[in-house]
mmCIF file of C-alpha atoms in Angstrom:
data_model
loop_
_atom_site.group_PDB
_atom_site.id
_atom_site.type_symbol
_atom_site.label_atom_id
_atom_site.label_comp_id
_atom_site.label_asym_id
_atom_site.label_seq_id
_atom_site.Cartn_x
_atom_site.Cartn_y
_atom_site.Cartn_z
ATOM 1 C CA MET G 6 0.000 0.000 0.000
ATOM 2 C CA SER G 7 1.420 3.344 -0.946
ATOM 3 C CA SER G 8 1.958 6.083 1.628
ATOM 4 C CA GLY G 9 -0.071 8.820 -0.107
ATOM 5 C CA ALA G 10 -2.991 10.050 1.952
ATOM 6 C CA LEU G 11 -5.283 9.909 -1.072
ATOM 7 C CA SER G 12 -3.745 6.966 -2.880
ATOM 8 C CA THR G 13 -5.915 4.533 -4.800
ATOM 9 C CA ASP G 14 -5.490 1.891 -2.097
ATOM 10 C CA TYR G 15 -6.652 4.210 0.662
ATOM 11 C CA LEU G 16 -9.612 5.403 -1.361
ATOM 12 C CA LEU G 17 -10.608 1.830 -2.187
ATOM 13 C CA MET G 18 -10.268 0.843 1.464
ATOM 14 C CA ILE G 19 -12.437 3.747 2.607
ATOM 15 C CA ILE G 20 -15.126 3.258 -0.042
ATOM 16 C CA THR G 21 -15.327 -0.501 0.593
ATOM 17 C CA ALA G 22 -15.578 0.009 4.348
ATOM 18 C CA ILE G 23 -18.235 2.732 4.034
ATOM 19 C CA LEU G 24 -20.368 0.610 1.731
ATOM 20 C CA THR G 25 -20.032 -2.445 3.977
ATOM 21 C CA GLY G 26 -20.956 -0.476 7.101
ATOM 22 C CA THR G 27 -23.886 1.264 5.418
ATOM 23 C CA ILE G 28 -25.266 -2.022 4.062
ATOM 24 C CA ALA G 29 -24.958 -3.522 7.535
ATOM 25 C CA ARG G 30 -27.024 -0.637 8.913
ATOM 26 C CA TRP G 31 -29.610 -1.132 6.177
ATOM 27 C CA LEU G 32 -29.900 -4.841 6.935
ATOM 28 C CA VAL G 33 -30.946 -4.178 10.536
ATOM 29 C CA LEU G 34 -33.253 -1.327 9.530
ATOM 30 C CA LYS G 35 -36.291 -3.346 8.536
ATOM 31 C CA GLU G 36 -39.957 -2.451 8.662
ATOM 32 C CA ASP G 37 -41.665 -5.208 10.633
ATOM 33 C CA TYR G 38 -45.154 -5.569 12.080
ATOM 34 C CA ARG G 39 -44.389 -2.723 14.499
ATOM 35 C CA GLN G 40 -44.084 -0.361 11.508
ATOM 36 C CA TYR G 41 -41.297 1.667 13.068
ATOM 37 C CA PRO G 42 -39.437 3.508 11.693
ATOM 38 C CA SER G 43 -42.044 4.684 9.233
ATOM 39 C CA TYR G 44 -41.332 4.538 5.529
ATOM 40 C CA PRO G 45 -39.798 6.502 3.803
ATOM 41 C CA ASN G 46 -38.730 9.430 6.005
ATOM 42 C CA GLY G 47 -37.692 7.312 8.974
ATOM 43 C CA TYR G 48 -35.640 5.105 6.658
ATOM 44 C CA LEU G 49 -33.899 8.100 5.141
ATOM 45 C CA ILE G 50 -32.936 9.573 8.514
ATOM 46 C CA HIS G 51 -31.462 6.335 9.826
ATOM 47 C CA LEU G 52 -29.711 5.380 6.594
ATOM 48 C CA VAL G 53 -28.022 8.795 6.488
ATOM 49 C CA THR G 54 -26.880 8.558 10.110
ATOM 50 C CA GLY G 55 -25.739 5.000 9.421
ATOM 51 C CA PHE G 56 -23.728 6.234 6.437
ATOM 52 C CA VAL G 57 -22.087 8.912 8.610
ATOM 53 C CA ALA G 58 -21.275 6.315 11.277
ATOM 54 C CA ALA G 59 -19.786 4.005 8.641
ATOM 55 C CA SER G 60 -17.716 6.884 7.272
ATOM 56 C CA LEU G 61 -16.275 7.608 10.703
ATOM 57 C CA GLY G 62 -15.273 3.976 11.130
ATOM 58 C CA ALA G 63 -13.865 3.746 7.609
ATOM 59 C CA VAL G 64 -11.496 6.727 7.864
ATOM 60 C CA ALA G 65 -10.101 5.847 11.294
ATOM 61 C CA LEU G 66 -7.495 3.314 10.138
ATOM 62 C CA PRO G 67 -6.302 5.262 7.054
ATOM 63 C CA ALA G 68 -5.913 8.323 9.294
ATOM 64 C CA LEU G 69 -3.679 6.350 11.654
ATOM 65 C CA LEU G 70 -1.664 4.832 8.818
ATOM 66 C CA THR G 71 -1.006 8.276 7.360
ATOM 67 C CA LYS G 72 -0.191 9.653 10.841
ATOM 68 C CA ASN G 73 -3.094 12.055 10.625
ATOM 69 C CA PHE G 74 -3.854 11.780 14.321
ATOM 70 C CA VAL G 75 -6.042 14.872 14.339
ATOM 71 C CA ALA G 76 -8.492 13.147 12.006
ATOM 72 C CA VAL G 77 -8.833 10.242 14.458
ATOM 73 C CA THR G 78 -10.233 12.623 17.058
ATOM 74 C CA PHE G 79 -13.325 12.897 14.883
ATOM 75 C CA LEU G 80 -14.271 9.481 16.234
ATOM 76 C CA THR G 81 -15.201 11.247 19.445
ATOM 77 C CA LEU G 82 -17.943 12.969 17.463
ATOM 78 C CA ALA G 83 -19.502 9.573 16.813
ATOM 79 C CA ILE G 84 -20.423 9.127 20.467
ATOM 80 C CA GLN G 85 -22.198 12.473 20.564
ATOM 81 C CA GLN G 86 -23.863 11.788 17.227
ATOM 82 C CA PHE G 87 -25.247 8.449 18.391
ATOM 83 C CA ARG G 88 -26.480 9.954 21.637
ATOM 84 C CA ASP G 89 -28.251 12.631 19.622
ATOM 85 C CA VAL G 90 -29.920 9.887 17.566
ATOM 86 C CA ARG G 91 -31.223 8.326 20.776
ATOM 87 C CA LYS G 92 -32.453 11.692 22.064
ATOM 88 C CA MET G 93 -34.123 12.410 18.720
ATOM 89 C CA GLU G 94 -35.969 9.085 18.687
ATOM 90 C CA LYS G 95 -37.011 9.384 22.311
ATOM 91 C CA SER G 96 -38.283 12.929 21.843
ATOM 92 C CA SER G 97 -40.143 12.041 18.638
ATOM 93 C CA MET G 98 -41.916 9.039 20.155
ATOM 94 C CA LYS G 99 -42.868 10.931 23.310
ATOM 95 C CA ASP G 100 -44.334 13.732 21.217
ATOM 96 C CA LEU G 101 -46.538 11.173 19.456
ATOM 97 C CA GLU G 102 -47.739 9.399 22.599
ATOM 98 C CA ASN G 103 -51.039 11.260 22.750
ATOM 99 C CA THR G 104 -51.843 10.390 19.137
ATOM 100 C CA GLU G 105 -51.655 6.611 19.641
ATOM 101 C CA PHE G 106 -54.497 4.259 20.565
ATOM 102 C CA THR G 107 -52.570 3.418 23.735
ATOM 103 C CA HIS G 108 -49.260 4.736 25.012
ATOM 104 C CA ARG G 109 -45.983 2.945 24.355
ATOM 105 C CA GLY G 110 -44.803 3.818 27.826
ATOM 106 C CA ASP G 111 -41.469 5.263 28.945
ATOM 107 C CA ALA G 112 -39.779 1.864 29.267
ATOM 108 C CA TYR G 113 -40.598 0.846 25.691
ATOM 109 C CA ILE G 114 -39.599 4.244 24.288
ATOM 110 C CA ASP G 115 -36.265 4.077 26.088
ATOM 111 C CA GLY G 116 -35.614 0.573 24.740
ATOM 112 C CA ILE G 117 -36.390 1.553 21.141
ATOM 113 C CA ALA G 118 -34.201 4.658 21.375
ATOM 114 C CA LYS G 119 -31.280 2.632 22.768
ATOM 115 C CA THR G 120 -31.680 0.131 19.944
ATOM 116 C CA PHE G 121 -31.353 2.829 17.298
ATOM 117 C CA GLU G 122 -28.289 4.222 19.040
ATOM 118 C CA ALA G 123 -26.681 0.790 19.228
ATOM 119 C CA ARG G 124 -27.349 0.031 15.572
ATOM 120 C CA ASN G 125 -25.265 3.015 14.537
ATOM 121 C CA TYR G 126 -22.390 1.374 16.396
ATOM 122 C CA PHE G 127 -23.006 -1.574 14.080
ATOM 123 C CA ALA G 128 -22.184 0.600 11.073
ATOM 124 C CA LEU G 129 -19.087 2.083 12.719
ATOM 125 C CA LEU G 130 -17.636 -1.224 13.943
ATOM 126 C CA VAL G 131 -18.412 -3.103 10.721
ATOM 127 C CA SER G 132 -16.781 -0.431 8.570
ATOM 128 C CA LEU G 133 -13.767 -0.260 10.899
ATOM 129 C CA SER G 134 -13.413 -4.053 10.756
ATOM 130 C CA ALA G 135 -13.693 -4.004 6.965
ATOM 131 C CA SER G 136 -10.881 -1.443 6.682
ATOM 132 C CA ILE G 137 -8.701 -3.472 9.080
ATOM 133 C CA GLY G 138 -9.327 -6.604 7.000
ATOM 134 C CA TYR G 139 -8.340 -4.721 3.864
ATOM 135 C CA ALA G 140 -5.126 -3.375 5.433
ATOM 136 C CA VAL G 141 -4.025 -6.711 6.920
ATOM 137 C CA THR G 142 -4.600 -8.505 3.613
ATOM 138 C CA ASP G 143 -2.619 -5.802 1.822
ATOM 139 C CA TYR G 144 0.464 -6.557 3.916
ATOM 140 C CA ILE G 145 0.113 -10.291 3.354
ATOM 141 C CA LEU G 146 -1.046 -10.496 -0.263
ATOM 142 C CA ASP G 147 -1.237 -7.350 -2.374
ATOM 143 C CA VAL G 148 -3.950 -8.535 -4.767
ATOM 144 C CA GLY G 149 -6.826 -6.096 -5.310
ATOM 145 C CA VAL G 150 -9.684 -8.597 -5.651
ATOM 146 C CA VAL G 151 -8.511 -10.611 -2.662
ATOM 147 C CA LYS G 152 -8.297 -7.483 -0.512
ATOM 148 C CA LEU G 153 -11.843 -6.497 -1.414
ATOM 149 C CA VAL G 154 -13.225 -9.963 -0.739
ATOM 150 C CA VAL G 155 -11.458 -10.258 2.621
ATOM 151 C CA SER G 156 -12.507 -6.743 3.624
ATOM 152 C CA VAL G 157 -16.189 -7.413 2.948
ATOM 153 C CA ALA G 158 -16.005 -10.881 4.528
ATOM 154 C CA VAL G 159 -14.437 -9.534 7.739
ATOM 155 C CA GLY G 160 -17.002 -6.744 7.894
ATOM 156 C CA PHE G 161 -19.958 -9.078 7.590
ATOM 157 C CA LEU G 162 -18.444 -11.580 10.029
ATOM 158 C CA VAL G 163 -18.304 -8.807 12.614
ATOM 159 C CA PHE G 164 -21.849 -7.807 11.639
ATOM 160 C CA TYR G 165 -23.067 -11.368 12.205
ATOM 161 C CA LEU G 166 -21.383 -11.549 15.615
ATOM 162 C CA LEU G 167 -22.735 -8.157 16.677
ATOM 163 C CA LYS G 168 -26.242 -9.040 15.559
ATOM 164 C CA ARG G 169 -26.188 -12.297 17.495
ATOM 165 C CA PHE G 170 -24.767 -10.592 20.578
ATOM 166 C CA SER G 171 -27.353 -7.798 20.556
ATOM 167 C CA LYS G 172 -30.380 -9.894 19.653
ATOM 168 C CA GLY G 173 -33.064 -9.408 22.271
ATOM 169 C CA LYS G 174 -35.724 -11.828 23.422
ATOM 170 C CA VAL G 175 -39.433 -11.642 22.712
ATOM 171 C CA ILE G 176 -42.477 -12.672 24.719
ATOM 172 C CA GLN G 177 -42.714 -16.133 23.146
ATOM 173 C CA ASP G 178 -39.245 -16.923 24.534
ATOM 174 C CA ILE G 179 -40.525 -16.731 28.106
ATOM 175 C CA ALA G 180 -44.260 -17.392 27.796
ATOM 176 C CA THR G 181 -46.955 -19.173 25.829
ATOM 177 C CA VAL G 182 -49.677 -17.102 24.167
ATOM 178 C CA GLU G 183 -53.130 -18.559 23.533
ATOM 179 C CA PRO G 184 -56.502 -17.095 22.501
ATOM 180 C CA GLY G 185 -58.811 -16.365 25.428
ATOM 181 C CA ALA G 186 -62.579 -16.499 25.768
ATOM 182 C CA ILE G 187 -64.353 -13.266 26.719
ATOM 183 C CA SER G 188 -67.308 -13.550 29.088
ATOM 184 C CA ILE G 189 -69.430 -11.196 31.192
ATOM 185 C CA ARG G 190 -70.224 -12.241 34.746
ATOM 186 C CA GLU G 191 -72.349 -9.977 36.902
ATOM 187 C CA ASP G 192 -71.396 -6.918 34.835
ATOM 188 C CA GLN G 193 -67.682 -7.791 35.037
ATOM 189 C CA LEU G 194 -65.400 -8.660 32.132
ATOM 190 C CA TYR G 195 -63.481 -11.940 32.304
ATOM 191 C CA VAL G 196 -61.016 -13.599 29.961
ATOM 192 C CA ASN G 197 -61.217 -17.319 30.712
ATOM 193 C CA ASP G 198 -61.244 -17.174 34.534
ATOM 194 C CA ILE G 199 -59.201 -13.993 34.837
ATOM 195 C CA PHE G 200 -61.009 -10.888 36.039
ATOM 196 C CA VAL G 201 -60.193 -8.012 33.683
ATOM 197 C CA SER G 202 -62.484 -5.044 34.328
ATOM 198 C CA ASN G 203 -65.684 -3.819 35.926
ATOM 199 C CA LEU G 204 -65.960 -0.838 33.562
ATOM 200 C CA VAL G 205 -68.369 -2.503 31.138
ATOM 201 C CA GLY G 206 -71.549 -2.233 33.126
ATOM 202 C CA SER G 207 -73.928 -1.129 30.380
ATOM 203 C CA ASP G 208 -75.780 -3.707 28.312
ATOM 204 C CA VAL G 209 -74.550 -2.081 25.101
ATOM 205 C CA ALA G 210 -70.903 -2.331 26.183
ATOM 206 C CA GLN G 211 -71.287 -5.933 27.296
ATOM 207 C CA ASP G 212 -72.960 -6.981 24.072
ATOM 208 C CA PHE G 213 -70.357 -5.118 22.028
ATOM 209 C CA LEU G 214 -67.431 -6.818 23.767
ATOM 210 C CA GLN G 215 -68.934 -10.275 23.521
ATOM 211 C CA LYS G 216 -69.521 -9.839 19.781
ATOM 212 C CA GLU G 217 -66.486 -7.785 18.754
ATOM 213 C CA GLY G 218 -63.915 -8.465 21.474
ATOM 214 C CA LEU G 219 -60.770 -10.557 21.127
ATOM 215 C CA ALA G 220 -58.497 -11.747 23.899
ATOM 216 C CA VAL G 221 -55.288 -13.645 24.558
ATOM 217 C CA VAL G 222 -53.808 -15.163 27.694
ATOM 218 C CA ILE G 223 -50.054 -15.053 28.322
ATOM 219 C CA ARG G 224 -48.697 -17.831 30.561
ATOM 220 C CA PRO G 225 -45.094 -17.662 31.859
ATOM 221 C CA LYS G 226 -43.075 -20.787 31.084
ATOM 222 C CA GLU G 227 -41.196 -20.570 34.379
ATOM 223 C CA GLN G 228 -42.120 -18.996 37.685
ATOM 224 C CA HIS G 229 -39.288 -16.454 37.575
ATOM 225 C CA TYR G 230 -40.486 -15.170 34.189
ATOM 226 C CA ARG G 231 -43.386 -13.597 36.065
ATOM 227 C CA ILE G 232 -40.968 -10.854 37.147
ATOM 228 C CA ALA G 233 -40.768 -9.608 33.567
ATOM 229 C CA LEU G 234 -44.431 -10.135 32.683
ATOM 230 C CA ASP G 235 -45.658 -8.419 35.851
ATOM 231 C CA ASN G 236 -43.716 -5.294 34.947
ATOM 232 C CA TYR G 237 -46.158 -2.536 34.054
ATOM 233 C CA GLY G 238 -43.927 -1.211 31.271
ATOM 234 C CA GLN G 239 -43.797 -4.656 29.649
ATOM 235 C CA ARG G 240 -47.563 -5.086 29.746
ATOM 236 C CA GLN G 241 -47.994 -1.571 28.375
ATOM 237 C CA ALA G 242 -45.640 -2.435 25.485
ATOM 238 C CA ILE G 243 -47.681 -5.568 24.694
ATOM 239 C CA LEU G 244 -50.944 -3.638 24.732
ATOM 240 C CA PHE G 245 -49.450 -0.935 22.533
ATOM 241 C CA GLU G 246 -48.266 -3.407 19.897
ATOM 242 C CA VAL G 247 -51.641 -5.139 19.809
ATOM 243 C CA THR G 248 -53.592 -1.902 19.398
ATOM 244 C CA ARG G 249 -51.072 -0.549 16.880
ATOM 245 C CA ALA G 250 -51.348 -3.662 14.710
ATOM 246 C CA LEU G 251 -55.102 -4.293 14.921
ATOM 247 C CA GLY G 252 -56.502 -0.883 15.811
ATOM 248 C CA VAL G 253 -59.065 -0.245 18.541
ATOM 249 C CA ARG G 254 -62.749 0.428 18.104
ATOM 250 C CA ARG G 255 -63.310 1.200 21.757
ATOM 251 C CA TYR G 256 -61.860 -0.924 24.562
ATOM 252 C CA ALA G 257 -58.331 -2.081 25.426
ATOM 253 C CA PHE G 258 -57.620 -3.861 28.714
ATOM 254 C CA THR G 259 -54.753 -5.727 30.342
ATOM 255 C CA ARG G 260 -54.846 -7.508 33.697
ATOM 256 C CA LYS G 261 -52.642 -9.988 35.526
ATOM 257 C CA GLN G 262 -53.825 -12.968 37.547
ATOM 258 C CA PHE G 263 -51.991 -12.747 40.873
ATOM 259 C CA THR G 264 -51.991 -16.427 41.782
ATOM 260 C CA THR G 265 -50.903 -17.976 38.462
ATOM 261 C CA GLY G 266 -49.036 -15.052 36.899
ATOM 262 C CA GLU G 267 -51.133 -15.189 33.725
ATOM 263 C CA ILE G 268 -51.657 -11.955 31.796
ATOM 264 C CA ALA G 269 -54.948 -11.280 29.988
ATOM 265 C CA ILE G 270 -55.205 -8.850 27.061
ATOM 266 C CA ALA G 271 -58.686 -7.929 25.843
ATOM 267 C CA ILE G 272 -59.594 -5.444 23.109
ATOM 268 C CA ALA G 273 -62.343 -4.659 20.639
ATOM 269 C CA PRO G 274 -60.161 -4.262 17.533
ATOM 270 C CA ILE G 275 -60.846 -2.851 14.110
ATOM 271 C CA LEU G 276 -59.317 -5.927 12.456
ATOM 272 C CA GLN G 277 -60.949 -9.126 13.664
ATOM 273 C CA ASP G 278 -57.984 -11.504 13.507
ATOM 274 C CA SER G 279 -57.268 -13.526 16.634
ATOM 275 C CA GLY G 280 -54.306 -15.277 15.015
ATOM 276 C CA ALA G 281 -52.638 -11.980 14.174
ATOM 277 C CA MET G 282 -53.264 -10.746 17.707
ATOM 278 C CA ALA G 283 -51.505 -13.773 19.181
ATOM 279 C CA GLU G 284 -48.550 -13.381 16.807
ATOM 280 C CA VAL G 285 -48.149 -9.707 17.690
ATOM 281 C CA VAL G 286 -48.050 -10.564 21.388
ATOM 282 C CA LYS G 287 -45.556 -13.378 20.826
ATOM 283 C CA ASN G 288 -43.196 -11.062 18.931
ATOM 284 C CA THR G 289 -43.368 -8.105 21.298
ATOM 285 C CA PRO G 290 -39.808 -7.404 22.485
ATOM 286 C CA LEU G 291 -38.866 -8.225 26.048
ATOM 287 C CA LEU G 292 -37.810 -4.887 27.489
ATOM 288 C CA GLU G 293 -34.232 -4.672 28.706
ATOM 289 C CA ASN G 294 -35.167 -3.128 32.027
ATOM 290 C CA THR G 295 -37.367 -6.157 32.832
ATOM 291 C CA ARG G 296 -34.758 -8.811 32.020
ATOM 292 C CA LYS G 297 -33.090 -10.504 34.968
ATOM 293 C CA SER G 298 -30.587 -13.367 35.017
ATOM 294 C CA HIS G 299 -32.215 -16.059 37.135
ATOM 295 C CA ALA G 300 -28.965 -18.058 37.264
ATOM 296 C CA MET G 301 -26.998 -15.010 38.401
ATOM 297 C CA MET G 302 -29.538 -14.213 41.096
ATOM 298 C CA GLN G 303 -29.326 -17.781 42.369
ATOM 299 C CA THR G 304 -25.528 -17.590 42.463
ATOM 300 C CA ASN G 305 -25.589 -14.296 44.364
ATOM 301 C CA LEU G 306 -28.109 -15.603 46.858
ATOM 302 C CA VAL G 307 -26.025 -18.700 47.510
ATOM 303 C CA GLY G 308 -22.920 -16.540 47.975
ATOM 304 C CA GLU G 309 -24.673 -14.282 50.468
ATOM 305 C CA GLU G 310 -25.997 -17.218 52.478
ATOM 306 C CA SER G 311 -22.580 -18.855 52.687
#
């Protein structure tokens, strides 16, 4: 590799790394059933910030190799940039809370914002890894095609590892989700045998819910999973995803059964699709602030007792 700051090798390294990092950001920016970010403006914002993050990672190694240490300090801007992305997402979602059928809740908003911040690190680290792969291959075997292939391969290997490491759990990992039967008993709403609400006292409301209502019951697979499901922020996130996907004509309830730990969700949706409702619940993310390591807690308890 030649020593010129703008040599062909350096330019090829930078361009390859930027493209690899930007593609990595695009691959994790998918529109799923949650429909966030919205298309196309949300995509554009995050692809541009991903491109900037990839650019920062791509120029870091060439700057060091050319002894341009001042340029490396621009990496410090990445941290502030990513924090601004998180603040932007958090502020935007909070501003829209009052326009939704039900609120996301602070816990869910914080988790989504952190995810978008972390995914910009994907672009930076993948592009940095791609440039390192290019440089190392250049010292071993100075063949253009080989350097490009190794650079892209290293970048996507790091992307794969990062994606696996950061992959969060969803409700179906800790609980089973089954359709529930709505019934009215003495002016009170029940899902199976779980009391849900006493706010449906009128005959019109009762008839409406029995005809138009859908419900699911969430059962924790293990006793300690109740800690996550009992969290109000987690139940609010589940209710939000259900109402966002199916819409709400009037009612939306959630209630936990204290003895068994079961969670009942009951709504009168616009779209009458019980299967879709169950799938939405199953794929609702498990919020980070609700996740606890049962094995670690057991270890700590044993250590304290001894």
